Amino acid sequence: MKKKILSITLAVCILVSLFTLTSCAKETPFTLVKNAVEKTSALDAIDVDMTMDMSMDMMGISMTVPMTVDMQATGLKTKAPKIYTNMKTETSGIEMTVEMYQDGEYFYITIPMLGNIKTKAPALVADYDSMADVESMLKVLPEELFTEEIAIVENEDGTKTVAIDIADEKFNELYKDFVDGATATIAEGTELKDFALANAKVEVTVNEDGYVAVYKIAFDMEMTLSMGEEMADLGMGEMEVSATVDSVITYNDPGATVTVTPMENLDSFEEITEEDLAALGI
């Protein structure tokens, strides 16, 4: 009887010890970021603001192209998501606003000069798919990137921040889709001959509920663009471009109920098919 009581007591002590060790396990920068990204990625609905500032120097001219995105999405883990996006960009003082609403397989888009269109065609949607941009940024980073120097900063508002410098090749591997999108924007209409990436940084802020509150990435690019034969005949065959990209995703009250409000009069949007785009050479 004594042996049985002793065995039970010992088993209870072991369980209590294991629970204590587990509950007191030290939170590391890696586990903080990993758990937050996984928890946030699992959300079926999100309300986010996204900014991307692209500063460029080319041929002695400096310019900044800012972009802001306001997006609400529900049903992300279903086959029929509803997503509303309001995207604004500004170039040379000219502002352009594009609205897009996704309801299942259909996309409704309001674009300046094109008006209101309805489509299933991926080719027409790709340039305005901000959800793809969010997904290409929100990454679980490999544990080996979290060196001893990286620490958790506890902010006054109760959030926690981790900042990481990432080697150029590794950053390009992790964020390839996002980097490719940025280079394609700059190189549009030309041929990209050479490309180098530098000063890549990621900063993740986690709220008290364990969700990502803010996810930032920043990097510099050096590019050589081929301008084509006609420009080469004018002595301007190549152009060197330096660019800095700063992008920030802010999650508004993650985990809360999200309402998606589309544009008005969707029934009046003109449908454009894949065949229509092919006829236009798009």
JSON list of C-alpha atoms in Angstrom, two decimals, residues 165-172 179 195-202 217-223 242-245:
[
{"chain": "A", "resi": 165, "resn": "ASP", "atom": "CA", "xyz": [18.77, 41.81, -40.57]},
{"chain": "A", "resi": 166, "resn": "ILE", "atom": "CA", "xyz": [18.72, 39.11, -43.24]},
{"chain": "A", "resi": 167, "resn": "ALA", "atom": "CA", "xyz": [21.49, 38.22, -45.68]},
{"chain": "A", "resi": 168, "resn": "ASP", "atom": "CA", "xyz": [20.69, 39.35, -49.22]},
{"chain": "A", "resi": 169, "resn": "GLU", "atom": "CA", "xyz": [20.48, 35.91, -50.86]},
{"chain": "A", "resi": 170, "resn": "LYS", "atom": "CA", "xyz": [18.37, 34.48, -48.03]},
{"chain": "A", "resi": 171, "resn": "PHE", "atom": "CA", "xyz": [16.00, 37.44, -48.12]},
{"chain": "A", "resi": 172, "resn": "ASN", "atom": "CA", "xyz": [15.57, 37.09, -51.88]},
{"chain": "A", "resi": 179, "resn": "VAL", "atom": "CA", "xyz": [10.89, 41.16, -54.60]},
{"chain": "A", "resi": 195, "resn": "PHE", "atom": "CA", "xyz": [20.06, 42.95, -60.16]},
{"chain": "A", "resi": 196, "resn": "ALA", "atom": "CA", "xyz": [21.52, 43.16, -56.65]},
{"chain": "A", "resi": 197, "resn": "LEU", "atom": "CA", "xyz": [19.75, 43.36, -53.31]},
{"chain": "A", "resi": 198, "resn": "ALA", "atom": "CA", "xyz": [21.15, 44.84, -50.06]},
{"chain": "A", "resi": 199, "resn": "ASN", "atom": "CA", "xyz": [20.31, 46.01, -46.53]},
{"chain": "A", "resi": 200, "resn": "ALA", "atom": "CA", "xyz": [17.34, 43.67, -46.12]},
{"chain": "A", "resi": 201, "resn": "LYS", "atom": "CA", "xyz": [15.47, 43.97, -42.82]},
{"chain": "A", "resi": 202, "resn": "VAL", "atom": "CA", "xyz": [12.33, 42.46, -41.29]},
{"chain": "A", "resi": 217, "resn": "ILE", "atom": "CA", "xyz": [10.15, 44.62, -44.62]},
{"chain": "A", "resi": 218, "resn": "ALA", "atom": "CA", "xyz": [12.71, 46.94, -46.20]},
{"chain": "A", "resi": 219, "resn": "PHE", "atom": "CA", "xyz": [15.48, 46.47, -48.75]},
{"chain": "A", "resi": 220, "resn": "ASP", "atom": "CA", "xyz": [17.62, 48.30, -51.31]},
{"chain": "A", "resi": 221, "resn": "MET", "atom": "CA", "xyz": [18.02, 47.32, -54.96]},
{"chain": "A", "resi": 222, "resn": "GLU", "atom": "CA", "xyz": [20.55, 48.12, -57.67]},
{"chain": "A", "resi": 223, "resn": "MET", "atom": "CA", "xyz": [19.34, 47.35, -61.19]},
{"chain": "A", "resi": 242, "resn": "SER", "atom": "CA", "xyz": [18.84, 52.50, -57.40]},
{"chain": "A", "resi": 243, "resn": "ALA", "atom": "CA", "xyz": [15.72, 51.83, -55.36]},
{"chain": "A", "resi": 244, "resn": "THR", "atom": "CA", "xyz": [14.68, 51.55, -51.73]},
{"chain": "A", "resi": 245, "resn": "VAL", "atom": "CA", "xyz": [11.52, 49.65, -50.81]}
]
